[in-house]
Coordinates of C-alpha atoms in Angstrom, one line a residue:
Chain Z
X1 CA 6.2 23.2 0.3
X2 CA 3.8 22.1 3.0
X3 CA 0.4 21.4 1.4
X4 CA -1.7 21.3 4.5
X5 CA 0.3 23.1 7.2
X6 CA -2.7 23.1 9.7
X7 CA -2.6 19.3 9.8
X8 CA 1.0 18.5 9.0
X9 CA 2.4 20.9 11.6
X10 CA -0.3 20.7 14.3
X11 CA 0.7 20.3 17.9
X12 CA 0.7 16.7 19.2
X13 CA -2.1 17.5 21.6
X14 CA -4.3 18.8 18.9
X15 CA -3.4 15.8 16.7
X16 CA -4.4 13.5 19.6
X17 CA -7.7 15.3 20.0
X18 CA -8.5 15.0 16.3
X19 CA -7.5 11.3 16.2
X20 CA -9.6 10.6 19.3
X21 CA -12.7 12.3 17.9
X22 CA -12.2 10.4 14.6
X23 CA -11.6 7.0 16.3
X24 CA -14.7 7.2 18.5
X25 CA -16.8 8.1 15.4
X26 CA -15.1 5.3 13.3
X27 CA -15.7 2.6 15.9
X28 CA -19.4 3.4 16.1
X29 CA -19.6 3.4 12.3
X30 CA -18.0 0.0 11.7
X31 CA -20.0 -1.5 14.6
X32 CA -23.2 -0.3 13.0
X33 CA -22.4 -1.1 9.4
X34 CA -20.1 -4.0 9.1
X35 CA -21.3 -7.3 10.7
X36 CA -17.7 -8.6 10.7
X37 CA -16.6 -5.9 13.1
X38 CA -19.5 -6.3 15.4
X39 CA -18.6 -10.0 15.7
X40 CA -14.9 -9.3 16.1
X41 CA -15.5 -6.7 18.8
X42 CA -17.9 -9.0 20.6
X43 CA -15.3 -11.8 20.6
X44 CA -12.8 -9.4 22.2
X45 CA -15.5 -8.2 24.6
X46 CA -15.3 -4.6 23.5
X47 CA -18.0 -2.3 22.3
X48 CA -18.0 1.3 21.0
X49 CA -18.9 2.5 24.6
X50 CA -15.4 1.3 25.7
X51 CA -13.6 3.6 23.3
X52 CA -13.5 7.0 25.0
X53 CA -9.9 8.1 24.3
X54 CA -7.3 7.5 21.6
X55 CA -5.4 5.4 24.2
X56 CA -8.4 3.0 24.3
X57 CA -7.4 1.9 20.8
X58 CA -5.3 -0.9 22.3
X59 CA -8.6 -2.5 23.5
X60 CA -9.7 -3.1 19.9
X61 CA -8.9 -6.3 18.0
X62 CA -6.4 -6.5 15.2
X63 CA -7.3 -7.1 11.6
X64 CA -5.2 -9.0 9.1
X65 CA -4.9 -9.5 5.4
X66 CA -6.8 -12.8 5.8
X67 CA -9.9 -10.9 7.0
X68 CA -10.1 -9.2 3.6
X69 CA -9.8 -12.5 1.8
X70 CA -12.3 -14.2 4.0
X71 CA -14.8 -11.5 3.3
X72 CA -14.1 -11.4 -0.5
X73 CA -15.1 -9.4 -2.4
X74 CA -17.2 -6.8 -0.7
X75 CA -17.9 -8.1 2.8
X76 CA -15.9 -5.4 4.7
X77 CA -17.4 -2.5 2.9
X78 CA -19.5 -0.1 5.0
X79 CA -21.8 0.6 2.0
X80 CA -23.3 -1.3 -0.9
X81 CA -20.8 -1.7 -3.8
X82 CA -22.9 0.5 -6.1
X83 CA -22.2 3.4 -3.7
X84 CA -18.5 3.3 -4.0
X85 CA -16.6 5.2 -6.6
X86 CA -13.5 3.2 -7.4
X87 CA -12.3 -0.4 -6.8
X88 CA -8.8 -1.8 -6.9
X89 CA -7.6 -5.4 -6.5
X90 CA -4.2 -6.9 -6.0
X91 CA -3.2 -10.5 -6.4
X92 CA -4.2 -12.6 -3.4
X93 CA -2.6 -15.5 -1.5
X94 CA -5.1 -18.2 -2.6
X95 CA -6.0 -17.0 -6.0
X96 CA -8.5 -14.5 -4.7
X97 CA -7.5 -10.9 -5.0
X98 CA -7.4 -8.4 -2.2
X99 CA -10.2 -5.9 -3.0
X100 CA -10.2 -2.3 -1.8
X101 CA -12.7 0.4 -2.5
X102 CA -13.0 4.2 -2.3
X103 CA -16.0 6.5 -2.0
X104 CA -15.9 9.9 -3.6
X105 CA -14.7 11.3 -0.3
X106 CA -12.0 8.5 -0.1
X107 CA -10.7 9.6 -3.5
X108 CA -10.6 13.1 -2.2
X109 CA -8.7 11.9 0.9
X110 CA -6.3 9.9 -1.3
X111 CA -5.7 13.0 -3.5
X112 CA -4.9 15.1 -0.5
X113 CA -2.5 12.7 1.2
X114 CA -0.7 12.0 -2.1
X115 CA -0.7 15.8 -2.8
X116 CA 1.0 16.3 0.6
X117 CA 3.5 13.5 -0.3
X118 CA 4.5 15.1 -3.6
X119 CA 4.7 18.5 -2.0
X120 CA 6.8 17.1 0.9
X121 CA 9.3 15.7 -1.6
X122 CA 9.9 19.2 -2.8
X123 CA 7.5 19.7 -5.7
X124 CA 6.8 23.3 -6.7
X125 CA 4.9 25.2 -9.3
X126 CA 6.7 24.6 -12.6
X127 CA 7.5 20.9 -11.9
X128 CA 6.2 18.3 -14.3
X129 CA 5.6 14.8 -13.0
X130 CA 6.4 11.7 -15.0
X131 CA 4.4 9.0 -13.3
X132 CA 5.9 5.6 -14.1
X133 CA 4.0 3.6 -11.5
X134 CA 1.6 1.0 -13.1
X135 CA -1.8 2.3 -13.9
X136 CA -4.7 -0.2 -13.4
X137 CA -5.8 -2.4 -10.6
X138 CA -2.4 -1.6 -8.8
X139 CA -2.9 1.5 -6.6
X140 CA 0.5 3.0 -7.4
X141 CA -0.3 4.7 -10.7
X142 CA -3.7 6.3 -9.9
X143 CA -2.7 7.3 -6.4
X144 CA 0.2 9.4 -7.6
X145 CA -2.0 10.7 -10.4
X146 CA -4.6 12.0 -8.0
X147 CA -1.9 13.7 -5.9
X148 CA -0.7 15.5 -9.0
X149 CA -4.3 16.6 -9.8
X150 CA -4.7 17.8 -6.2
X151 CA -1.6 20.0 -6.5
X152 CA -2.5 21.2 -10.0
X153 CA 0.8 20.0 -11.4
X154 CA 1.1 18.6 -14.9
X155 CA 1.3 14.8 -14.8
X156 CA 2.3 12.3 -17.6
X157 CA 0.4 9.0 -17.0
X158 CA 3.3 6.9 -18.4
X159 CA 2.6 3.8 -16.4
X160 CA 5.6 1.4 -16.0
X161 CA 7.7 0.0 -18.9
X162 CA 8.4 1.3 -22.4
X163 CA 11.7 2.8 -21.2
X164 CA 12.6 4.3 -24.6
X165 CA 9.5 6.4 -24.6
X166 CA 10.0 7.3 -20.9
X167 CA 13.5 8.7 -21.8
X168 CA 12.3 10.5 -24.9
X169 CA 9.4 12.3 -23.2
X170 CA 11.5 13.1 -20.1
X171 CA 13.9 14.8 -22.5
X172 CA 11.4 16.4 -24.8
X173 CA 8.9 17.6 -22.1
X174 CA 11.5 18.5 -19.5
X175 CA 9.9 16.4 -16.7
X176 CA 11.4 17.2 -13.3
X177 CA 9.9 14.6 -11.0
X178 CA 9.9 10.9 -11.6
X179 CA 7.6 8.6 -9.7
X180 CA 8.3 4.8 -9.9
X181 CA 9.8 1.9 -8.1
X182 CA 13.5 2.4 -7.1
X183 CA 14.6 -0.5 -9.2
X184 CA 12.9 1.0 -12.3
X185 CA 14.7 4.3 -11.6
X186 CA 18.0 2.4 -11.7
X187 CA 17.0 0.5 -14.8
X188 CA 16.0 3.6 -16.7
X189 CA 19.4 5.2 -15.8
X190 CA 21.2 2.2 -17.2
X191 CA 19.1 2.1 -20.3
X192 CA 19.8 5.8 -20.9
X193 CA 23.6 5.2 -20.6
X194 CA 23.3 2.2 -23.0
X195 CA 21.8 4.6 -25.5
X196 CA 24.6 7.1 -25.0
X197 CA 22.5 9.5 -22.9
X198 CA 23.9 10.9 -19.7
X199 CA 21.2 10.7 -17.1
X200 CA 22.9 13.3 -15.0
X201 CA 22.1 15.8 -17.7
X202 CA 18.3 15.0 -17.6
X203 CA 15.9 17.6 -16.3
X204 CA 14.9 15.4 -13.4
X205 CA 15.5 16.8 -9.9
X206 CA 13.3 14.6 -7.6
X207 CA 12.5 10.9 -7.5
X208 CA 9.5 9.7 -5.4
X209 CA 10.3 6.1 -5.2
X210 CA 8.5 3.2 -3.4
X211 CA 6.3 0.1 -3.6
X212 CA 9.3 -2.1 -2.8
X213 CA 12.0 -2.2 -0.2
X214 CA 15.3 -0.4 -1.0
X215 CA 18.5 0.4 0.9
X216 CA 20.5 3.5 1.6
X217 CA 23.1 2.2 -0.9
X218 CA 20.5 2.0 -3.6
X219 CA 19.4 5.5 -2.8
X220 CA 23.0 6.7 -3.1
X221 CA 23.4 5.0 -6.5
X222 CA 20.1 6.4 -7.9
X223 CA 21.0 9.9 -6.7
X224 CA 24.5 9.6 -8.1
X225 CA 23.3 8.3 -11.5
X226 CA 20.5 10.7 -12.0
X227 CA 21.8 13.7 -10.0
X228 CA 18.4 13.9 -8.2
X229 CA 17.1 13.8 -4.7
X230 CA 15.6 10.3 -4.3
X231 CA 12.9 10.0 -1.5
X232 CA 11.0 7.1 -0.1
X233 CA 7.2 6.9 -0.3
X234 CA 5.2 4.3 1.7
X235 CA 1.7 2.9 1.3
X236 CA -0.3 -0.2 1.0
X237 CA -3.6 -0.6 -0.9
X238 CA -5.4 -1.9 2.2
X239 CA -4.8 1.5 3.9
X240 CA -5.3 3.7 0.9
X241 CA -2.4 3.0 -1.6
X242 CA 0.6 5.3 -1.9
X243 CA 0.4 8.3 0.3
X244 CA 0.4 6.8 3.8
X245 CA 3.9 8.1 4.7
X246 CA 6.6 10.1 2.8
X247 CA 10.2 11.2 3.3
X248 CA 11.0 14.9 3.2
X249 CA 14.4 16.0 1.8
X250 CA 15.8 15.7 5.4
X251 CA 15.7 11.9 4.8
X252 CA 15.2 11.2 8.5
X253 CA 12.2 8.8 8.4
X254 CA 8.9 8.9 6.6
X255 CA 6.2 11.3 7.9
X256 CA 3.0 9.4 8.6
X257 CA -0.2 11.2 7.8
X258 CA -1.4 10.3 11.3
X259 CA -4.5 12.6 11.2
X260 CA -5.9 10.0 8.8
X261 CA -3.9 6.8 9.4
X262 CA -3.2 6.2 13.1
X263 CA 0.1 4.3 13.4
X264 CA 1.0 1.9 16.2
X265 CA 4.2 -0.3 16.5
X266 CA 3.6 -3.6 18.3
X267 CA 5.5 -6.6 19.2
X268 CA 4.4 -9.1 16.5
X269 CA 4.5 -12.0 18.9
X270 CA 2.5 -10.5 21.8
X271 CA 0.6 -7.8 20.1
X272 CA 1.7 -5.3 22.8
X273 CA 2.9 -1.9 22.0
X274 CA 6.7 -1.4 22.0
X275 CA 8.5 1.7 23.2
X276 CA 9.0 4.7 21.0
X277 CA 12.1 4.1 18.8
X278 CA 12.0 0.3 19.1
X279 CA 11.4 -2.0 16.2
X280 CA 8.1 -3.7 15.8
X281 CA 5.2 -4.4 13.4
X282 CA 3.5 -1.4 11.9
X283 CA -0.3 -1.3 12.5
X284 CA -2.7 1.2 11.0
X285 CA -6.2 2.3 11.8
X286 CA -7.8 4.3 9.0
X287 CA -9.5 7.1 10.9
X288 CA -11.4 8.7 8.1
X289 CA -11.8 6.3 5.2
X290 CA -15.4 5.6 4.3
X291 CA -15.8 2.6 2.0
X292 CA -13.3 0.3 3.6
X293 CA -12.1 1.4 7.0
X294 CA -9.6 -0.9 8.7
X295 CA -9.2 -1.2 12.5
X296 CA -5.6 -1.9 13.8
X297 CA -4.6 -3.5 10.5
X298 CA -1.3 -5.4 10.8
X299 CA 0.8 -4.5 7.8
X300 CA 3.5 -7.1 8.4
X301 CA 6.1 -4.4 7.9
X302 CA 8.9 -4.0 10.6
X303 CA 9.8 -0.4 11.5
X304 CA 10.2 2.0 14.4
X305 CA 8.5 5.3 15.1
X306 CA 9.4 8.7 16.6
X307 CA 7.1 11.5 17.6
X308 CA 9.9 14.2 17.6
X309 CA 9.3 17.2 15.4
X310 CA 11.3 17.0 12.1
X311 CA 14.3 19.3 12.2
X312 CA 14.5 19.4 8.5
X313 CA 11.0 20.4 7.5
X314 CA 9.2 21.3 10.8
X315 CA 6.4 18.9 10.4
X316 CA 5.1 17.4 13.6
X317 CA 3.7 14.2 12.0
X318 CA 5.3 11.1 13.6
X319 CA 8.0 9.5 11.5
X320 CA 8.6 5.8 10.8
X321 CA 12.1 4.6 9.8
X322 CA 12.8 3.1 6.4
X323 CA 11.3 -0.4 6.5
X324 CA 13.5 -3.0 8.1
X325 CA 11.8 -6.2 7.0
X326 CA 8.6 -8.3 7.2
X327 CA 7.0 -10.4 9.9
X328 CA 5.9 -13.0 7.4
X329 CA 7.5 -14.5 4.3
X330 CA 6.0 -11.9 1.9
X331 CA 8.4 -10.8 -0.9
X332 CA 8.0 -7.8 -3.0
X333 CA 9.1 -8.3 -6.6
X334 CA 8.7 -5.5 -9.0
X335 CA 6.2 -3.9 -6.7
X336 CA 4.1 -7.0 -6.5
X337 CA 3.5 -8.8 -3.3
X338 CA 4.5 -12.5 -3.5
X339 CA 3.9 -15.1 -0.9
X340 CA 5.8 -18.4 -1.4
X341 CA 2.5 -20.2 -0.4
X342 CA 0.9 -18.9 -3.6
X343 CA 3.5 -20.7 -5.7
X344 CA 3.3 -23.8 -3.4
X345 CA -0.5 -24.0 -4.0
X346 CA 0.0 -23.8 -7.8
X347 CA 2.6 -26.7 -7.7
X348 CA 0.3 -28.8 -5.5
X349 CA -2.4 -28.5 -8.1
X350 CA -0.2 -30.1 -10.7
X351 CA -0.3 -33.8 -11.0
X352 CA 2.6 -35.8 -9.7
X353 CA 3.3 -33.2 -7.0
X354 CA 4.3 -32.6 -4.2
X355 CA 7.3 -31.1 -5.8
X356 CA 9.9 -29.2 -3.8
X357 CA 10.6 -25.7 -5.0
X358 CA 12.8 -22.8 -4.4
X359 CA 12.4 -19.1 -5.3
X360 CA 15.5 -17.2 -6.4
X361 CA 15.1 -13.5 -6.6
X362 CA 17.7 -11.4 -8.3
X363 CA 18.2 -8.0 -9.6
X364 CA 19.5 -8.1 -13.1
X365 CA 20.1 -4.8 -14.9
X366 CA 18.3 -3.2 -12.0
X367 CA 15.1 -5.2 -12.6
X368 CA 13.9 -7.9 -10.2
X369 CA 13.7 -11.4 -11.6
X370 CA 11.9 -14.3 -10.0
X371 CA 13.0 -17.8 -10.8
X372 CA 11.0 -20.7 -9.6
X373 CA 13.1 -23.8 -9.4
X374 CA 11.0 -27.0 -9.3
X375 CA 12.6 -30.3 -8.3
X376 CA 11.8 -33.1 -10.8
X377 CA 11.0 -36.3 -9.0
X378 CA 10.3 -39.6 -10.6
X379 CA 6.5 -38.9 -10.6
X380 CA 6.8 -36.0 -13.0
X381 CA 9.9 -37.0 -14.8
X382 CA 9.5 -38.2 -18.4
X383 CA 12.0 -39.5 -20.8
X384 CA 10.4 -37.3 -23.5
X385 CA 11.8 -33.8 -23.8
X386 CA 8.5 -32.3 -25.0
X387 CA 6.6 -33.7 -22.0
X388 CA 9.0 -32.0 -19.6
X389 CA 8.9 -28.8 -21.6
X390 CA 5.1 -28.8 -21.5
X391 CA 5.2 -29.3 -17.8
X392 CA 7.7 -26.4 -17.4
X393 CA 5.5 -24.1 -19.5
X394 CA 2.4 -25.2 -17.7
X395 CA 3.9 -24.4 -14.3
X396 CA 5.0 -21.1 -15.6
X397 CA 1.6 -20.1 -17.0
X398 CA -0.2 -21.1 -13.8
X399 CA 2.2 -19.2 -11.6
X400 CA 2.1 -16.1 -13.8
X401 CA -1.7 -16.2 -13.8
X402 CA -1.8 -16.2 -10.0
X403 CA 0.9 -13.6 -9.4
X404 CA 0.4 -11.3 -12.4
X405 CA 4.1 -11.4 -12.6
X406 CA 6.5 -12.8 -15.2
X407 CA 8.5 -15.7 -13.8
X408 CA 11.2 -18.1 -15.0
X409 CA 10.6 -21.8 -14.2
X410 CA 13.6 -24.1 -14.1
X411 CA 13.5 -27.8 -13.6
X412 CA 16.2 -29.0 -11.3
X413 CA 17.3 -32.4 -9.9
X414 CA 15.6 -33.6 -6.7
X415 CA 17.3 -32.8 -3.4
X416 CA 19.5 -30.3 -5.2
X417 CA 17.7 -27.5 -3.4
X418 CA 19.3 -26.6 -0.1
X419 CA 17.6 -27.7 3.1
X420 CA 18.2 -26.0 6.4
X421 CA 17.4 -27.8 9.7
X422 CA 15.5 -30.5 7.8
X423 CA 13.2 -27.9 6.2
X424 CA 13.5 -26.6 2.7
X425 CA 14.9 -23.2 2.3
X426 CA 12.3 -21.7 0.1
X427 CA 13.6 -18.3 -0.8
X428 CA 17.0 -17.1 -1.9
X429 CA 17.0 -13.3 -2.2
X430 CA 20.1 -12.1 -4.0
X431 CA 19.1 -8.5 -4.2
X432 CA 21.1 -6.2 -2.1
X433 CA 18.3 -4.3 -0.4
Chain L
X1 CA 13.6 -58.2 -28.4
X2 CA 13.1 -55.3 -26.0
X3 CA 16.0 -53.6 -24.4
X4 CA 16.1 -51.6 -21.2
X5 CA 17.5 -48.1 -21.3
X6 CA 18.3 -45.7 -18.5
X7 CA 16.9 -42.1 -18.8
X8 CA 18.5 -39.7 -16.4
X9 CA 17.4 -36.1 -15.7
X10 CA 20.2 -33.6 -15.7
X11 CA 19.7 -30.1 -14.6
X12 CA 21.6 -27.4 -16.3
X13 CA 24.6 -27.4 -14.0
X14 CA 28.3 -27.7 -14.7
X15 CA 29.7 -31.2 -14.4
X16 CA 26.5 -33.2 -13.9
X17 CA 27.0 -35.5 -16.9
X18 CA 30.5 -36.2 -15.6
X19 CA 29.1 -37.1 -12.2
X20 CA 26.7 -39.5 -13.8
X21 CA 29.4 -41.4 -15.7
X22 CA 31.7 -41.3 -12.6
X23 CA 29.1 -43.1 -10.5
X24 CA 29.0 -45.8 -13.1
X25 CA 32.7 -46.0 -13.5
X26 CA 33.3 -46.4 -9.8
X27 CA 31.0 -49.4 -9.8
X28 CA 32.6 -50.9 -12.9
X29 CA 29.5 -50.5 -15.1
X30 CA 30.3 -50.2 -18.8
X31 CA 28.3 -47.9 -21.0
X32 CA 27.4 -49.5 -24.3
X33 CA 25.6 -46.6 -25.9
X34 CA 24.8 -43.1 -25.0
X35 CA 22.7 -40.2 -26.2
X36 CA 22.4 -36.8 -24.7
X37 CA 19.3 -34.6 -25.4
X38 CA 19.5 -31.0 -24.2
X39 CA 17.2 -28.0 -24.0
X40 CA 17.9 -24.5 -22.9
X41 CA 17.0 -25.5 -19.4
X42 CA 17.8 -29.1 -18.7
X43 CA 19.1 -32.3 -20.3
X44 CA 18.2 -36.0 -20.5
X45 CA 21.0 -38.6 -20.9
X46 CA 20.0 -42.0 -22.2
X47 CA 22.3 -44.9 -21.6
X48 CA 22.4 -48.6 -22.5
X49 CA 24.3 -50.5 -19.8
X50 CA 24.7 -54.2 -19.0
X51 CA 23.1 -54.3 -15.6
X52 CA 20.3 -51.7 -16.0
X53 CA 18.6 -52.2 -12.6
X54 CA 21.8 -52.1 -10.6
X55 CA 22.9 -48.9 -12.5
X56 CA 19.5 -47.4 -11.8
X57 CA 19.7 -48.1 -8.1
X58 CA 23.2 -46.7 -7.9
X59 CA 22.3 -43.5 -9.6
X60 CA 19.2 -43.0 -7.5
X61 CA 21.4 -43.5 -4.4
X62 CA 23.3 -40.5 -5.8
X63 CA 20.2 -38.4 -6.0
X64 CA 19.6 -38.7 -9.7
X65 CA 16.1 -38.8 -11.2
X66 CA 16.2 -42.0 -13.3
X67 CA 13.6 -43.9 -15.2
X68 CA 14.0 -47.2 -16.9
X69 CA 12.5 -47.1 -20.4
X70 CA 12.1 -49.8 -23.0
X71 CA 13.6 -49.4 -26.5
X72 CA 14.5 -51.7 -29.3
X73 CA 18.0 -52.4 -30.6
X74 CA 18.0 -53.1 -34.3
X75 CA 21.1 -54.8 -35.8
X76 CA 21.8 -54.0 -39.5
X77 CA 24.7 -54.3 -41.8
X78 CA 27.0 -51.3 -41.9
X79 CA 26.1 -50.5 -45.5
X80 CA 24.2 -47.8 -47.3
X81 CA 20.4 -48.1 -47.3
X82 CA 20.2 -50.4 -44.3
X83 CA 18.8 -47.8 -41.8
X84 CA 16.4 -46.6 -44.5
X85 CA 15.1 -50.2 -44.8
X86 CA 14.3 -50.3 -41.1
X87 CA 12.6 -46.9 -41.1
X88 CA 10.6 -47.7 -44.2
X89 CA 9.3 -50.9 -42.6
X90 CA 8.2 -49.0 -39.5
X91 CA 6.7 -46.2 -41.6
X92 CA 4.7 -48.6 -43.8
X93 CA 3.2 -50.0 -40.7
X94 CA 2.4 -46.6 -39.3
X95 CA 4.9 -46.9 -36.4
X96 CA 6.3 -43.6 -35.2
X97 CA 9.8 -43.1 -34.0
X98 CA 10.2 -41.0 -30.8
X99 CA 14.0 -40.8 -31.0
X100 CA 16.9 -42.9 -32.1
X101 CA 20.6 -43.2 -31.8
X102 CA 23.1 -45.6 -33.3
X103 CA 26.6 -47.1 -32.9
X104 CA 28.8 -49.2 -35.1
X105 CA 30.2 -52.7 -34.4
X106 CA 33.6 -52.6 -36.2
X107 CA 34.4 -56.2 -35.5
X108 CA 31.4 -57.6 -37.3
X109 CA 30.8 -54.7 -39.7
X110 CA 27.3 -54.2 -38.1
X111 CA 25.5 -51.2 -36.9
X112 CA 23.1 -51.1 -34.0
X113 CA 20.2 -48.6 -33.9
X114 CA 18.5 -47.9 -30.6
X115 CA 14.9 -46.8 -31.2
X116 CA 12.4 -45.4 -28.8
X117 CA 8.7 -45.6 -29.9
X118 CA 5.2 -46.6 -28.9
X119 CA 3.9 -50.1 -29.7
X120 CA 7.3 -51.7 -29.3
X121 CA 6.0 -55.3 -29.5
X122 CA 4.3 -54.7 -32.8
X123 CA 7.4 -53.0 -34.1
X124 CA 9.5 -56.0 -33.2
X125 CA 7.0 -58.2 -35.0
X126 CA 7.0 -56.3 -38.3
X127 CA 10.8 -56.0 -38.3
X128 CA 11.1 -59.7 -37.8
X129 CA 8.7 -60.3 -40.7
X130 CA 11.1 -58.3 -42.9
X131 CA 14.1 -60.3 -41.7
X132 CA 15.4 -57.5 -39.5
X133 CA 17.0 -58.6 -36.3
X134 CA 16.4 -57.0 -32.9
X135 CA 18.9 -57.7 -30.2
X136 CA 18.4 -58.7 -26.6
X137 CA 20.2 -57.0 -23.7
X138 CA 22.7 -59.9 -23.6
X139 CA 23.3 -59.9 -27.3
X140 CA 24.3 -56.2 -27.1
X141 CA 27.2 -57.3 -24.9
X142 CA 28.5 -60.2 -26.9

């Protein structure tokens, strides 16, 4: 089902006209309402008068995650905080969360793009959605929820976890669409089998899976275990949350809702656009968002783009490839963004530092685990077991507070962590993704 | 008298205790007493050796985290009630034992108890007043 055919299948010329009109209006709006943008534009020597066509977008400066942090909490809003309708926040890199906000119209927009996503995955009247993305400050749960409301389909706001209840209600209510992280989809299948339930006999027929990177091999495994079509959804809370791009059952790239989120692929070193089909960093401009519009926001995600019409579904929306990596050292663990620098800053705050550390990410029973190995030097070593155990628990609590993620802390011997080229190798990712 | 002890951090990895003892063996350092404390995550091995600072340097050269700690070595007769007498003396003087381990001297029918605690000097004093002997590093190797 195509939820908004007039937009999702519009000719590229018409799409360009619409993007152009929206960009010109957006640039004026942020210039007038957000001092940060006026200053940023001035530094680049550009003003709203310079933006006459969509191609002029390359004259505009980029924005990055740090800009959100530097203007914490509400500095980038176009309106006073009491005029927004919903606020979300994710864990930040220096203890400060990244804050995003939605006006009533923004929530409507989010509902529409998420509605399009769920419909694109193949939802029809009669489907029941089991939403196992986390509800709360994380945008995953509510984003999918709004999409289900937009389509008028029944939705179970399960949130993540409580696998036994997930399996029970899936069976008892005959849910047909599961929305969760790909690793949780695998985990649930394994849990089901452990309980003697054959997941292939479940009523599920579609999985809308995202919030973390996953491979084609993982898709094959999920589809095999559940006997479903497993499709990738892309989003980030800075742009809107889930519902920025979505795969159709053709599985040939993710359709970007480019009438609202204007995509560019750039060379991350030079900032220049790359050729169509070439890999580069994905950049978005939110053309219609009200409370927190972003201009040329650098996602850090590496992908490529094509403007060819999709043979499978007929949509004309540009498609990005499945994500190929990151430009920075950001990790995604159980859907949560983790920067090694966050862990470093926690360790540096602990007396007797600067300890060396290493992050080991694994996927055990389909769930990601994050182990933080901390080298014990003579400054923090104690002959007394309880002092070392206190230290270990203290580090664990501090890291968990910053990341909102359960971690395991291990104390290891100094210089036992591998170094490469004289520099510590900080991250070992054992997940096959 | 006070005695020096080596405390060595061991991560939870196969063969690490063996490597510790091999470093000492290669350099002809004899281990007089040993105690291994372990947790789910890591271990600490405590050793009494003849040349503590040399052993410490060698182990550090082999990337071990090592600390020299002070303990007392109490010599008692290898007969029932002797250890209780030591502990009672400490208890009556409100001296707390952190940890302890012991070994037996067959030749002299004596036992030696290594005790780690706060206020070591005071402990040595109260034990002496009760006629309980604490050994020096050299006496441990007689």
